[in-house]
Coordinates of C-alpha atoms in Angstrom, one line a residue:
M1 CA 21.3 -4.9 -28.7
G2 CA 19.9 -7.8 -26.6
I3 CA 21.9 -8.9 -23.6
Q4 CA 21.3 -12.4 -22.5
L5 CA 21.5 -13.0 -18.7
G6 CA 22.5 -16.7 -18.7
M7 CA 19.5 -18.3 -20.4
P8 CA 18.9 -19.9 -23.8
S9 CA 17.1 -18.3 -26.8
I10 CA 14.0 -20.0 -28.1
G11 CA 11.2 -18.8 -30.4
A12 CA 7.8 -20.3 -31.2
P13 CA 4.8 -19.3 -33.3
L14 CA 2.0 -17.2 -31.9
N15 CA -0.9 -19.5 -30.9
A16 CA -4.6 -19.0 -30.5
A17 CA -4.4 -18.6 -26.7
D18 CA -1.8 -15.8 -27.1
S19 CA -4.1 -14.1 -29.7
A20 CA -6.9 -14.2 -27.2
V21 CA -4.8 -12.5 -24.5
S22 CA -3.9 -9.8 -27.1
A23 CA -7.5 -9.2 -27.9
S24 CA -8.6 -9.1 -24.3
A25 CA -6.0 -6.5 -23.5
G26 CA -7.8 -4.1 -25.7
C27 CA -4.9 -2.3 -27.3
G28 CA -5.8 -3.1 -30.9
V29 CA -2.7 -5.0 -32.1
S30 CA -3.1 -5.7 -35.8
A31 CA -3.2 -9.0 -37.5
A32 CA 0.1 -8.1 -39.1
A33 CA 1.6 -7.7 -35.7
D34 CA 0.3 -11.1 -34.6
A35 CA 1.7 -12.8 -37.7
G36 CA 5.2 -11.4 -37.1
A37 CA 5.3 -12.3 -33.4
A38 CA 6.7 -15.2 -31.5
P39 CA 5.9 -15.6 -27.8
A40 CA 8.6 -16.5 -25.3
S41 CA 8.3 -20.3 -24.7
S42 CA 10.9 -20.4 -21.9
P43 CA 12.6 -18.1 -19.5
G44 CA 14.9 -15.7 -21.4
A45 CA 13.4 -16.5 -24.8
V46 CA 14.1 -14.0 -27.6
V47 CA 11.5 -13.0 -30.0
S48 CA 12.3 -13.2 -33.7
G49 CA 11.8 -10.1 -35.8
S50 CA 11.3 -6.5 -34.6
A51 CA 8.4 -4.3 -33.7
A52 CA 8.7 -2.5 -37.1
A53 CA 8.6 -5.8 -39.0
A54 CA 5.4 -6.6 -37.2
G55 CA 3.9 -3.4 -38.4
I56 CA 4.3 -1.4 -35.2
R57 CA 4.9 2.3 -35.8
A58 CA 6.5 4.8 -33.5
A59 CA 3.0 6.3 -32.8
D60 CA 1.9 2.9 -31.5
G61 CA 4.1 3.4 -28.5
L62 CA 5.6 0.6 -26.4
L63 CA 3.4 -2.3 -27.5
D64 CA 4.1 -5.9 -26.9
R65 CA 2.8 -9.1 -28.6
Y66 CA 0.0 -9.5 -26.2
G67 CA -1.6 -6.2 -26.8
R68 CA -0.3 -4.4 -23.7
R69 CA 1.0 -0.9 -24.1
A70 CA 3.6 0.3 -21.6
T71 CA 2.9 3.9 -20.4
D72 CA 4.5 3.7 -16.9
M73 CA 8.2 4.2 -17.0
R74 CA 10.4 2.9 -14.1
L75 CA 13.9 4.3 -14.3
S76 CA 16.6 3.3 -12.0
L77 CA 19.1 6.1 -11.1
T78 CA 21.6 3.9 -9.4
D79 CA 22.3 0.4 -8.2
K80 CA 23.8 1.6 -4.9
C81 CA 21.9 1.4 -1.6
N82 CA 22.7 2.3 2.0
L83 CA 20.5 -0.4 3.5
R84 CA 21.0 -4.2 3.2
C85 CA 17.4 -5.5 3.3
T86 CA 17.3 -9.2 3.6
Y87 CA 14.7 -9.7 0.8
C88 CA 16.7 -7.6 -1.6
M89 CA 20.5 -7.6 -1.0
P90 CA 23.2 -9.7 0.6
A91 CA 24.7 -8.5 3.9
E92 CA 28.0 -7.6 2.2
G93 CA 26.3 -5.6 -0.5
L94 CA 26.9 -5.9 -4.2
D95 CA 29.7 -4.9 -6.7
W96 CA 28.5 -1.4 -7.6
L97 CA 28.6 -0.2 -11.2
A98 CA 31.4 2.2 -12.1
K99 CA 30.2 5.8 -12.4
D100 CA 30.8 5.8 -16.2
K101 CA 28.6 2.8 -16.6
V102 CA 25.6 4.5 -15.2
L103 CA 23.3 6.8 -17.1
S104 CA 24.3 10.5 -16.7
A105 CA 21.8 13.2 -15.8
A106 CA 21.7 14.3 -19.4
E107 CA 21.1 10.8 -20.7
I108 CA 18.3 10.2 -18.2
I109 CA 16.6 13.5 -19.2
R110 CA 16.9 12.5 -22.9
L111 CA 15.5 9.0 -22.3
V112 CA 12.5 10.4 -20.5
R113 CA 11.9 12.9 -23.3
I114 CA 12.0 10.1 -25.9
G115 CA 9.6 8.1 -23.8
V116 CA 7.2 10.9 -23.3
E117 CA 7.3 12.6 -26.7
M118 CA 7.8 9.7 -29.0
L119 CA 6.5 6.5 -27.2
G120 CA 3.5 7.5 -25.1
V121 CA 5.0 7.4 -21.6
R122 CA 2.5 9.0 -19.3
E123 CA 4.0 8.5 -15.8
L124 CA 7.6 8.3 -14.5
R125 CA 8.9 6.6 -11.4
L126 CA 12.5 7.2 -10.4
T127 CA 13.9 4.2 -8.5
G128 CA 17.2 2.5 -7.4
G129 CA 19.0 1.1 -5.5
E130 CA 18.5 4.2 -3.5
P131 CA 18.0 7.3 -5.7
L132 CA 18.7 9.7 -2.8
V133 CA 22.4 8.7 -3.0
R134 CA 22.8 10.5 -6.3
A135 CA 24.2 13.9 -5.8
D136 CA 22.5 15.2 -8.9
L137 CA 19.0 13.9 -8.1
V138 CA 17.5 17.4 -7.7
D139 CA 19.0 18.5 -11.0
I140 CA 17.6 15.4 -12.8
I141 CA 14.1 16.0 -11.6
A142 CA 14.3 19.7 -12.4
G143 CA 15.5 18.9 -15.9
I144 CA 12.7 16.4 -16.5
R145 CA 10.1 18.8 -15.1
S146 CA 11.3 21.6 -17.4
N147 CA 10.7 19.5 -20.4
H148 CA 7.4 18.0 -19.2
P149 CA 5.4 20.4 -17.0
E150 CA 2.5 18.0 -16.6
L151 CA 4.2 14.6 -16.3
P152 CA 3.6 12.8 -12.9
I153 CA 7.0 12.2 -11.4
S154 CA 7.3 9.9 -8.4
L155 CA 10.3 8.6 -6.4
T156 CA 10.7 5.3 -4.5
T157 CA 13.2 5.7 -1.6
N158 CA 14.1 4.1 1.7
G159 CA 13.9 7.5 3.3
L160 CA 17.4 7.9 4.5
G161 CA 18.3 11.5 4.0
L162 CA 14.8 12.5 2.9
D163 CA 14.5 14.9 5.7
K164 CA 17.3 17.0 4.2
K165 CA 16.1 16.8 0.6
A166 CA 12.3 16.8 0.7
Q167 CA 11.9 20.5 0.1
A168 CA 14.4 20.6 -2.7
L169 CA 12.7 17.6 -4.4
K170 CA 9.4 19.3 -4.1
D171 CA 10.7 22.6 -5.5
A172 CA 12.4 20.7 -8.4
G173 CA 9.0 19.3 -9.5
L174 CA 8.7 15.9 -7.8
T175 CA 5.0 15.0 -7.7
R176 CA 4.9 12.4 -4.9
I177 CA 7.0 9.8 -3.0
N178 CA 7.0 6.2 -2.0
V179 CA 8.9 5.3 1.1
S180 CA 9.9 1.7 1.9
L181 CA 9.2 0.9 5.5
D182 CA 8.4 -2.6 6.8
T183 CA 8.0 -2.0 10.5
L184 CA 7.8 0.7 13.3
H185 CA 9.9 -1.3 15.7
P186 CA 13.7 -0.4 15.8
D187 CA 14.9 -3.9 16.5
T188 CA 12.8 -5.4 13.7
F189 CA 13.9 -2.7 11.4
A190 CA 17.5 -3.4 12.1
Q191 CA 16.9 -7.1 11.6
L192 CA 15.3 -6.6 8.2
T193 CA 17.6 -3.8 6.9
R194 CA 20.8 -4.7 8.8
R195 CA 21.0 -1.1 9.7
P196 CA 19.8 0.8 12.9
F197 CA 18.2 3.8 11.0
L198 CA 14.5 3.7 11.8
T199 CA 14.4 7.1 13.4
R200 CA 16.0 8.6 10.3
V201 CA 13.5 7.1 8.0
L202 CA 10.6 8.3 10.1
A203 CA 12.1 11.8 10.1
G204 CA 12.2 11.7 6.3
V205 CA 8.6 10.6 6.1
E206 CA 7.6 13.4 8.5
E207 CA 9.4 16.0 6.4
A208 CA 8.0 14.8 3.1
A209 CA 4.5 15.2 4.6
R210 CA 5.4 18.7 6.0
V211 CA 6.5 20.0 2.6
G212 CA 3.5 18.5 0.8
L213 CA 5.1 15.9 -1.4
G214 CA 1.7 14.6 -2.7
L215 CA 0.1 11.5 -1.4
I216 CA 2.8 9.7 0.5
K217 CA 2.8 5.9 0.0
I218 CA 4.5 3.5 2.3
N219 CA 5.7 0.2 0.8
A220 CA 6.0 -2.7 3.2
V221 CA 7.1 -6.3 2.7
L222 CA 6.0 -8.8 5.3
M223 CA 8.4 -11.6 6.3
R224 CA 7.0 -14.6 8.1
G225 CA 7.9 -14.7 11.8
I226 CA 9.7 -11.3 11.6
N227 CA 7.2 -8.4 11.0
D228 CA 4.0 -10.1 9.7
A229 CA 2.3 -9.6 13.1
D230 CA 3.0 -5.9 12.9
S231 CA 0.8 -5.2 9.9
P232 CA -2.3 -3.9 11.7
E233 CA -0.1 -1.5 13.7
L234 CA 1.6 -0.3 10.5
L235 CA -1.8 0.3 8.9
E236 CA -3.1 2.2 11.9
W237 CA 0.0 4.4 11.8
A238 CA -0.4 5.0 8.0
V239 CA -4.1 5.9 8.0
S240 CA -3.7 8.1 11.1
H241 CA -1.1 10.2 9.3
G242 CA -2.9 10.3 5.9
F243 CA -0.5 7.9 4.2
E244 CA -1.4 5.1 1.8
L245 CA 0.1 1.8 2.9
R246 CA 1.0 -0.8 0.3
F247 CA 1.8 -4.3 1.2
I248 CA 4.0 -6.1 -1.3
E249 CA 4.2 -9.9 -1.5
Q250 CA 7.8 -11.0 -1.2
M251 CA 9.0 -11.9 -4.7
P252 CA 11.8 -14.3 -5.7
L253 CA 14.3 -11.5 -6.4
D254 CA 16.4 -11.8 -3.3
A255 CA 20.2 -12.0 -3.5
D256 CA 20.4 -15.2 -1.3
H257 CA 17.9 -17.0 -3.5
G258 CA 16.2 -18.2 -0.3
W259 CA 12.6 -17.3 -1.3
T260 CA 10.0 -20.1 -1.2
R261 CA 6.3 -20.0 -2.1
D262 CA 5.4 -21.7 1.2
G263 CA 7.5 -19.3 3.2
M264 CA 6.1 -16.0 1.9
I265 CA 3.1 -14.1 3.3
T266 CA 0.3 -14.1 0.7
A267 CA -2.1 -11.4 -0.1
A268 CA -4.9 -13.5 1.5
E269 CA -2.9 -13.7 4.7
I270 CA -2.2 -10.0 4.7
R271 CA -5.9 -9.2 4.3
G272 CA -6.7 -11.7 7.1
R273 CA -4.3 -10.0 9.5
M274 CA -5.7 -6.5 8.8
E275 CA -9.3 -7.6 9.1
R276 CA -8.8 -8.4 12.8
D277 CA -8.9 -4.7 13.5
F278 CA -10.2 -3.2 10.3
I279 CA -13.0 -3.6 7.8
L280 CA -11.8 -3.7 4.2
T281 CA -14.0 -3.0 1.2
P282 CA -13.0 -2.8 -2.4
D283 CA -11.9 0.7 -3.5
P284 CA -14.5 1.8 -6.1
R285 CA -11.8 3.6 -8.2
Q286 CA -10.7 1.9 -11.4
R287 CA -7.4 0.0 -11.0
D288 CA -6.3 1.3 -14.5
G289 CA -3.2 -1.0 -14.7
A290 CA -2.0 -0.2 -11.2
P291 CA 0.0 -3.0 -9.6
A292 CA -1.9 -2.6 -6.3
E293 CA -5.4 -3.7 -5.6
R294 CA -6.8 -1.0 -3.3
W295 CA -9.2 -1.4 -0.3
E296 CA -11.0 1.2 1.7
V297 CA -10.2 1.0 5.4
R298 CA -12.6 1.4 8.3
R299 CA -11.8 0.7 11.9
R300 CA -14.0 -1.9 13.5
S301 CA -14.4 0.5 16.4
A302 CA -15.8 3.1 14.0
P303 CA -17.3 1.2 11.0
D304 CA -19.0 4.2 9.5
V305 CA -15.9 6.3 9.2
L306 CA -13.6 6.0 6.2
A307 CA -10.1 5.9 7.7
G308 CA -8.1 5.7 4.5
T309 CA -7.0 3.2 1.9
V310 CA -4.6 0.3 1.7
G311 CA -3.1 -1.5 -1.4
I312 CA -1.8 -5.0 -1.8
I313 CA 0.6 -5.8 -4.6
A314 CA 0.2 -9.6 -5.1
S315 CA 2.6 -10.4 -7.9
V316 CA 2.9 -14.0 -6.8
T317 CA -0.6 -15.2 -5.8
E318 CA -2.9 -12.7 -7.6
P319 CA -0.7 -11.7 -10.7
F320 CA -1.8 -8.8 -12.8
C321 CA 0.5 -9.5 -15.8
A322 CA -2.3 -9.3 -18.3
D323 CA -2.6 -5.6 -17.7
C324 CA 1.0 -4.7 -17.0
R325 CA 1.9 -1.3 -18.4
R326 CA 5.4 -0.9 -17.1
T327 CA 8.7 -0.5 -18.9
R328 CA 11.9 -0.6 -16.9
I329 CA 15.2 1.1 -17.5
T330 CA 18.1 -0.1 -15.4
A331 CA 20.8 2.2 -14.0
E332 CA 23.1 1.3 -16.9
G333 CA 20.5 2.1 -19.5
R334 CA 19.1 -1.3 -20.4
V335 CA 15.4 -1.9 -21.1
R336 CA 14.0 -4.7 -18.9
S337 CA 10.6 -5.4 -20.4
C338 CA 9.5 -7.6 -17.5
L339 CA 10.7 -7.5 -13.9
F340 CA 11.5 -11.2 -14.1
S341 CA 13.1 -11.2 -17.5
H342 CA 16.4 -12.9 -18.3
E343 CA 17.2 -10.6 -21.1
E344 CA 17.9 -6.8 -21.3
T345 CA 18.3 -4.5 -24.2
D346 CA 21.1 -1.9 -24.2
L347 CA 20.2 1.8 -25.0
L348 CA 23.3 3.3 -23.5
E349 CA 25.4 2.4 -26.5
L350 CA 23.0 4.4 -28.7
L351 CA 22.7 7.3 -26.3
R352 CA 26.5 7.7 -26.3
S353 CA 26.9 7.4 -30.1
P354 CA 27.1 10.9 -31.5
E355 CA 25.6 9.9 -34.9
T356 CA 22.6 8.2 -33.4
G357 CA 19.3 10.2 -33.2
D358 CA 16.3 9.8 -30.9
A359 CA 14.4 7.8 -33.5
A360 CA 17.0 4.9 -33.4
V361 CA 16.8 4.9 -29.6
A362 CA 13.0 4.8 -29.7
E363 CA 13.0 1.9 -32.2
R364 CA 15.3 -0.2 -30.1
W365 CA 13.2 0.5 -27.1
Q366 CA 10.1 -0.6 -29.0
D367 CA 11.8 -3.8 -30.1
A368 CA 12.7 -4.6 -26.5
M369 CA 9.1 -4.1 -25.3
W370 CA 7.7 -6.0 -28.3
G371 CA 9.5 -9.1 -27.0
K372 CA 8.1 -8.7 -23.5
P373 CA 7.2 -12.1 -22.0
K374 CA 3.6 -13.0 -21.2
A375 CA 4.2 -13.2 -17.5
H376 CA 6.9 -13.6 -14.9
G377 CA 9.6 -13.9 -17.6
M378 CA 7.8 -16.9 -19.1
D379 CA 4.9 -17.7 -21.3
H380 CA 2.6 -18.1 -18.3
T381 CA 2.3 -16.9 -14.7
G382 CA 4.0 -19.0 -12.1
L383 CA 6.4 -17.6 -9.6
G384 CA 7.5 -20.6 -7.6
D385 CA 6.5 -23.1 -10.3
A386 CA 8.9 -25.8 -11.3
D387 CA 9.8 -24.1 -14.5
Y388 CA 10.4 -20.7 -13.0
V389 CA 14.0 -19.6 -13.0
Q390 CA 14.9 -16.7 -10.8
P391 CA 16.8 -13.9 -12.6
D392 CA 20.5 -13.4 -11.7
R393 CA 19.9 -9.8 -10.8
T394 CA 18.4 -8.7 -7.5
M395 CA 15.6 -6.2 -7.1
S396 CA 18.1 -3.4 -6.1
A397 CA 20.1 -4.1 -9.3
I398 CA 17.1 -4.1 -11.5
G399 CA 15.3 -1.1 -10.1
G400 CA 11.7 -1.2 -8.9

């Protein structure tokens, strides 16, 4: 079941340029698949036909019309959050989903099993909102780990309460953790998050490191005139503690719709700020579909010593849509094929239908991903372009 989020439905034939993208992606989509496909020609466009009609089988996994195969599952556990970050949520918060509208622990575990066993999912990221606010989080992770002993399971969190749950999360089978932290200054933290909780976040990061929750990644969004000058200090802190810092370009997914292309800090600017104190060289490891471009970090005061690595996720200025391998499930069980989509596909209805088996859920999931837009919810990259229309839902409501 497709759910339109306020945009029209338009279909168009696959063209030669789209076929070239499919071929370059290297996933081997058949001619039959190309013939049955229709790329999105406007934001919110719906593709005619289904994955099955295009010759896609369950064994082909979560393929789309451009040859990309989604193997990285991002699953939101809740839309609720205990911070009010200015680039994500309004100061007053949002209207939270009722408890019965959100995926239950059993439904989450089932969806992950379908993804892994039937559709080729190879990595899971649990997100929100803020996933630590779910009382059954440890049980969810333990249930997933029981079914999938080798599956990498990561968690994106703001870190509030992590100091009390880090050991339990590790014991349940969590592989690693990403903590959102934009500054080390209490006043700046309060300005960005509208909450005075920096010391609590730092305590959570410290405890996660103590219990050994894998490589800890720190996610930071730089805001012009607020925390952009802090980036070298944040990088120094991260590499000194053995963390991997990831700067994320601010994206047009804010609740206030105040984002502008000119106002954001670009990846080039981020690198420039860091290079005042550090030497950055490309990380020799394969990117392998990862959203972050990684750089090796050496201090200018010790240029022969590798201090660590840093990543930059440049969705706006250096988009990586051609190799996107993510499939997103919202807290209420809807497939969101692209972060910037205007359409979602409901799986919760099938999950709660007693007569519906896993195969039907997998088929609808495949259909949703088959219709994935080429880039940024459109048929081309272009966040900030004249034809880009920001989705109604904010980042916290979508799930990162």
